Tab-separated table of C-alpha atoms in Angstrom:
chain	number	residue	atom	x	y	z
A	1	UNK	CA	-20.111	-36.806	-81.335
A	2	UNK	CA	-18.748	-40.484	-82.268
A	3	UNK	CA	-18.498	-43.693	-80.200
A	4	UNK	CA	-16.679	-46.408	-82.288
A	5	UNK	CA	-18.288	-46.712	-85.452
A	6	UNK	CA	-21.768	-45.331	-84.440
A	7	UNK	CA	-22.631	-41.780	-84.807
A	8	UNK	CA	-25.073	-40.290	-82.245
A	9	UNK	CA	-27.281	-37.616	-83.758
A	10	UNK	CA	-28.704	-35.012	-81.282
A	11	UNK	CA	-32.263	-35.306	-80.635
A	12	UNK	CA	-35.256	-32.850	-80.681
A	13	UNK	CA	-35.366	-33.100	-76.974
A	14	UNK	CA	-31.696	-32.110	-76.707
A	15	UNK	CA	-32.361	-29.130	-78.881
A	16	UNK	CA	-35.179	-27.985	-77.068
A	17	UNK	CA	-33.194	-28.287	-73.687
A	18	UNK	CA	-30.272	-26.110	-75.268
A	19	UNK	CA	-32.320	-23.662	-76.813
A	20	UNK	CA	-33.938	-22.192	-73.958
A	21	UNK	CA	-30.693	-21.881	-72.079
A	22	UNK	CA	-29.304	-19.950	-75.225
A	23	UNK	CA	-32.297	-17.754	-75.286
A	24	UNK	CA	-31.978	-16.977	-71.659
A	25	UNK	CA	-28.338	-16.061	-71.977
A	26	UNK	CA	-29.268	-13.474	-74.861
A	27	UNK	CA	-32.104	-11.683	-72.818
A	28	UNK	CA	-29.490	-11.472	-69.927
A	29	UNK	CA	-26.982	-9.669	-72.327
A	30	UNK	CA	-29.870	-7.424	-73.839
A	31	UNK	CA	-31.118	-6.669	-70.197
A	32	UNK	CA	-27.161	-5.738	-69.150
A	33	UNK	CA	-26.923	-3.783	-72.085
A	34	UNK	CA	-29.984	-2.003	-71.731
A	35	UNK	CA	-29.256	-1.234	-68.030
A	36	UNK	CA	-25.783	0.104	-68.949
A	37	UNK	CA	-27.309	2.473	-71.476
A	38	UNK	CA	-29.977	3.734	-68.920
A	39	UNK	CA	-27.366	4.246	-66.450
A	40	UNK	CA	-25.202	6.113	-69.032
A	41	UNK	CA	-28.181	8.313	-69.896
A	42	UNK	CA	-28.987	9.080	-66.581
A	43	UNK	CA	-25.261	10.146	-65.736
A	44	UNK	CA	-25.356	12.287	-68.694
A	45	UNK	CA	-28.556	13.924	-67.742
A	46	UNK	CA	-27.379	14.534	-64.135
A	47	UNK	CA	-24.212	16.177	-65.437
A	48	UNK	CA	-26.221	18.383	-67.846
A	49	UNK	CA	-28.532	19.309	-64.881
A	50	UNK	CA	-25.956	19.939	-62.221
A	51	UNK	CA	-23.038	21.196	-64.505
A	52	UNK	CA	-19.461	20.657	-64.579
A	53	UNK	CA	-18.225	18.577	-61.919
A	54	UNK	CA	-15.459	20.282	-59.735
A	55	UNK	CA	-12.408	18.229	-59.463
A	56	UNK	CA	-10.190	18.489	-56.380
A	57	UNK	CA	-7.033	20.729	-57.054
A	58	UNK	CA	-3.653	18.773	-57.260
A	59	UNK	CA	-0.998	19.354	-54.597
A	60	UNK	CA	0.975	21.425	-56.490
A	61	UNK	CA	-1.977	23.760	-57.318
A	62	UNK	CA	-3.091	23.978	-53.606
A	63	UNK	CA	0.345	24.797	-52.919
A	64	UNK	CA	0.643	27.728	-55.350
A	65	UNK	CA	-2.580	28.994	-53.857
A	66	UNK	CA	-1.550	29.108	-50.285
A	67	UNK	CA	1.597	30.742	-51.361
A	68	UNK	CA	-0.232	33.335	-53.091
A	69	UNK	CA	-2.789	33.819	-50.245
A	70	UNK	CA	0.093	34.199	-47.827
A	71	UNK	CA	1.859	36.620	-49.941
A	72	UNK	CA	-1.255	38.818	-50.186
A	73	UNK	CA	-1.855	38.650	-46.510
A	74	UNK	CA	1.629	39.676	-46.063
A	75	UNK	CA	1.193	42.654	-48.381
A	76	UNK	CA	-2.020	43.772	-46.763
A	77	UNK	CA	-0.407	43.458	-43.338
A	78	UNK	CA	2.299	45.782	-44.529
A	79	UNK	CA	-0.211	48.207	-46.023
A	80	UNK	CA	-1.986	48.485	-42.682
A	81	UNK	CA	1.181	49.280	-41.037
A	82	UNK	CA	2.370	51.734	-43.680
A	83	UNK	CA	1.967	54.678	-41.295
A	84	UNK	CA	4.520	53.248	-38.917
A	85	UNK	CA	2.031	52.348	-36.381
A	86	UNK	CA	2.238	49.202	-34.155
A	87	UNK	CA	-0.281	46.147	-34.813
A	88	UNK	CA	-2.157	47.187	-31.888
A	89	UNK	CA	-2.336	50.921	-33.061
A	90	UNK	CA	-3.211	49.929	-36.339
A	91	UNK	CA	-6.424	47.845	-35.197
A	92	UNK	CA	-7.254	50.888	-33.146
A	93	UNK	CA	-7.211	52.956	-36.211
A	94	UNK	CA	-9.316	50.612	-38.203
A	95	UNK	CA	-11.883	50.222	-35.394
A	96	UNK	CA	-12.047	54.164	-35.305
A	97	UNK	CA	-12.422	54.650	-38.864
A	98	UNK	CA	-14.974	51.892	-39.381
A	99	UNK	CA	-17.048	53.829	-36.304
A	100	UNK	CA	-16.834	57.048	-38.344
A	101	UNK	CA	-18.169	55.359	-41.516
A	102	UNK	CA	-21.188	54.273	-39.629
A	103	UNK	CA	-21.699	57.704	-37.756
A	104	UNK	CA	-21.559	59.381	-41.083
A	105	UNK	CA	-22.852	57.042	-43.748
A	106	UNK	CA	-23.439	59.306	-46.599
A	107	UNK	CA	-20.027	60.743	-47.726
A	108	UNK	CA	-19.245	63.893	-49.861
A	109	UNK	CA	-22.123	65.626	-48.681
A	110	UNK	CA	-20.525	68.589	-46.533
A	111	UNK	CA	-17.994	71.110	-47.645
A	112	UNK	CA	-16.098	71.615	-50.766
A	113	UNK	CA	-15.710	68.775	-53.113
A	114	UNK	CA	-12.343	70.036	-54.775
A	115	UNK	CA	-10.701	70.341	-51.328
A	116	UNK	CA	-11.810	67.008	-49.801
A	117	UNK	CA	-12.055	64.352	-52.657
A	118	UNK	CA	-8.927	62.265	-52.097
A	119	UNK	CA	-6.960	61.695	-55.659
A	120	UNK	CA	-5.331	58.366	-56.161
A	121	UNK	CA	-2.003	57.567	-58.128
A	122	UNK	CA	-1.485	53.687	-58.862
A	123	UNK	CA	1.933	52.544	-60.201
A	124	UNK	CA	2.338	48.873	-60.375
A	125	UNK	CA	1.284	47.818	-56.855
A	126	UNK	CA	2.041	51.125	-55.349
A	127	UNK	CA	-0.758	53.303	-54.404
A	128	UNK	CA	-0.437	57.074	-53.122
A	129	UNK	CA	-3.503	58.948	-52.292
A	130	UNK	CA	-3.346	62.937	-51.590
A	131	UNK	CA	-5.907	65.442	-51.008
A	132	UNK	CA	-5.496	69.102	-51.377
A	133	UNK	CA	-6.723	70.172	-47.833
A	134	UNK	CA	-5.443	72.679	-45.372
A	135	UNK	CA	-3.914	71.570	-41.936
A	136	UNK	CA	-4.960	74.573	-39.889
A	137	UNK	CA	-4.104	74.130	-36.222
A	138	UNK	CA	-5.676	77.622	-35.465
A	139	UNK	CA	-9.270	76.947	-36.174
A	140	UNK	CA	-8.715	73.918	-36.159
A	141	UNK	CA	-9.639	72.295	-39.795
A	142	UNK	CA	-7.682	69.474	-40.769
A	143	UNK	CA	-7.821	65.744	-42.140
A	144	UNK	CA	-8.090	63.534	-39.109
A	145	UNK	CA	-7.716	60.089	-41.020
A	146	UNK	CA	-7.154	58.670	-44.268
A	147	UNK	CA	-7.592	55.086	-45.486
A	148	UNK	CA	-8.054	52.567	-48.204
A	149	UNK	CA	-11.336	50.328	-48.127
A	150	UNK	CA	-11.602	47.203	-49.939
A	151	UNK	CA	-14.253	47.786	-52.640
A	152	UNK	CA	-15.903	44.254	-51.976
A	153	UNK	CA	-15.506	43.291	-48.388
A	154	UNK	CA	-15.183	46.817	-46.865
A	155	UNK	CA	-11.927	46.017	-44.830
A	156	UNK	CA	-9.632	48.452	-44.092
A	157	UNK	CA	-6.342	47.835	-46.133
A	158	UNK	CA	-4.452	50.826	-44.901
A	159	UNK	CA	-5.040	53.679	-42.706
A	160	UNK	CA	-3.133	56.795	-41.333
A	161	UNK	CA	-4.004	59.461	-38.715
A	162	UNK	CA	-3.182	62.893	-38.763
A	163	UNK	CA	-2.627	65.989	-36.228
A	164	UNK	CA	-3.532	69.459	-37.230
A	165	UNK	CA	-0.023	70.346	-36.875
A	166	UNK	CA	1.127	67.660	-39.837
A	167	UNK	CA	2.007	69.477	-43.253
A	168	UNK	CA	-0.351	69.935	-45.835
A	169	UNK	CA	-1.232	68.205	-48.039
A	170	UNK	CA	-2.069	65.296	-46.206
A	171	UNK	CA	-1.206	62.038	-47.976
A	172	UNK	CA	-1.114	58.175	-47.529
A	173	UNK	CA	0.982	55.434	-49.538
A	174	UNK	CA	0.423	51.642	-49.511
A	175	UNK	CA	1.218	48.540	-51.615
A	176	UNK	CA	-1.231	46.430	-52.451
A	177	UNK	CA	-1.524	43.108	-54.094
A	178	UNK	CA	-2.507	42.768	-57.778
A	179	UNK	CA	-6.010	42.699	-58.580
A	180	UNK	CA	-7.200	44.700	-55.210
A	181	UNK	CA	-9.884	46.962	-55.688
A	182	UNK	CA	-10.214	49.983	-53.077
A	183	UNK	CA	-11.884	53.218	-52.566
A	184	UNK	CA	-9.703	56.106	-51.107
A	185	UNK	CA	-11.502	57.785	-47.921
A	186	UNK	CA	-10.832	60.351	-45.610
A	187	UNK	CA	-12.469	62.180	-42.528
A	188	UNK	CA	-12.332	65.917	-42.016
A	189	UNK	CA	-12.701	67.342	-38.549
A	190	UNK	CA	-15.208	69.649	-39.819
A	191	UNK	CA	-16.850	68.276	-42.826
A	192	UNK	CA	-17.164	64.625	-42.205
A	193	UNK	CA	-16.558	61.552	-44.374
A	194	UNK	CA	-15.286	61.722	-48.045
A	195	UNK	CA	-14.315	59.076	-50.671
A	196	UNK	CA	-12.679	59.361	-54.046
A	197	UNK	CA	-13.179	56.972	-57.073
A	198	UNK	CA	-12.679	53.275	-56.758
A	199	UNK	CA	-9.364	51.986	-58.185
A	200	UNK	CA	-7.842	48.704	-59.148
A	201	UNK	CA	-4.210	47.661	-58.821
């Protein structure tokens, strides 16, 4: 600094007063950097332990998901009603076959397999199930119910009831959403519960 023609030189005391402040400032910066690094390392460790953070779906993704769920629900509802039954009748049929499954928990253990195991044909989303079984009203000996059971949840996806006077061979058809895995099942009035091979649409 300069005042008039005289120069003022900084004294030792002035340096000593400034130096501690500068040292304190550097320490603060070092502490902040260390703290930030520690926080970053902690965050990295947390992410590594907990795995990938799941982001919320966008509005467009949520809308597409809802539309797909609605479409599948509609197809499944149509499949349940494939036999022409009313919604109330369909629910009654589902309850009946679920009860039969509880009463006879071990399928394919009574009768001739070649006459009782249902055969499935899948074409696109269309599923056709048939079994080479008689429909004899005289004995009587016939298939009482045929249905499709969801392989994962056990829900009844489609169901149909028969009378002994119905034509042979008994069959059921349904349309299921892509990706659905199901098991064809039936109940014979004399030989109980039978199931076929699992399939995926």
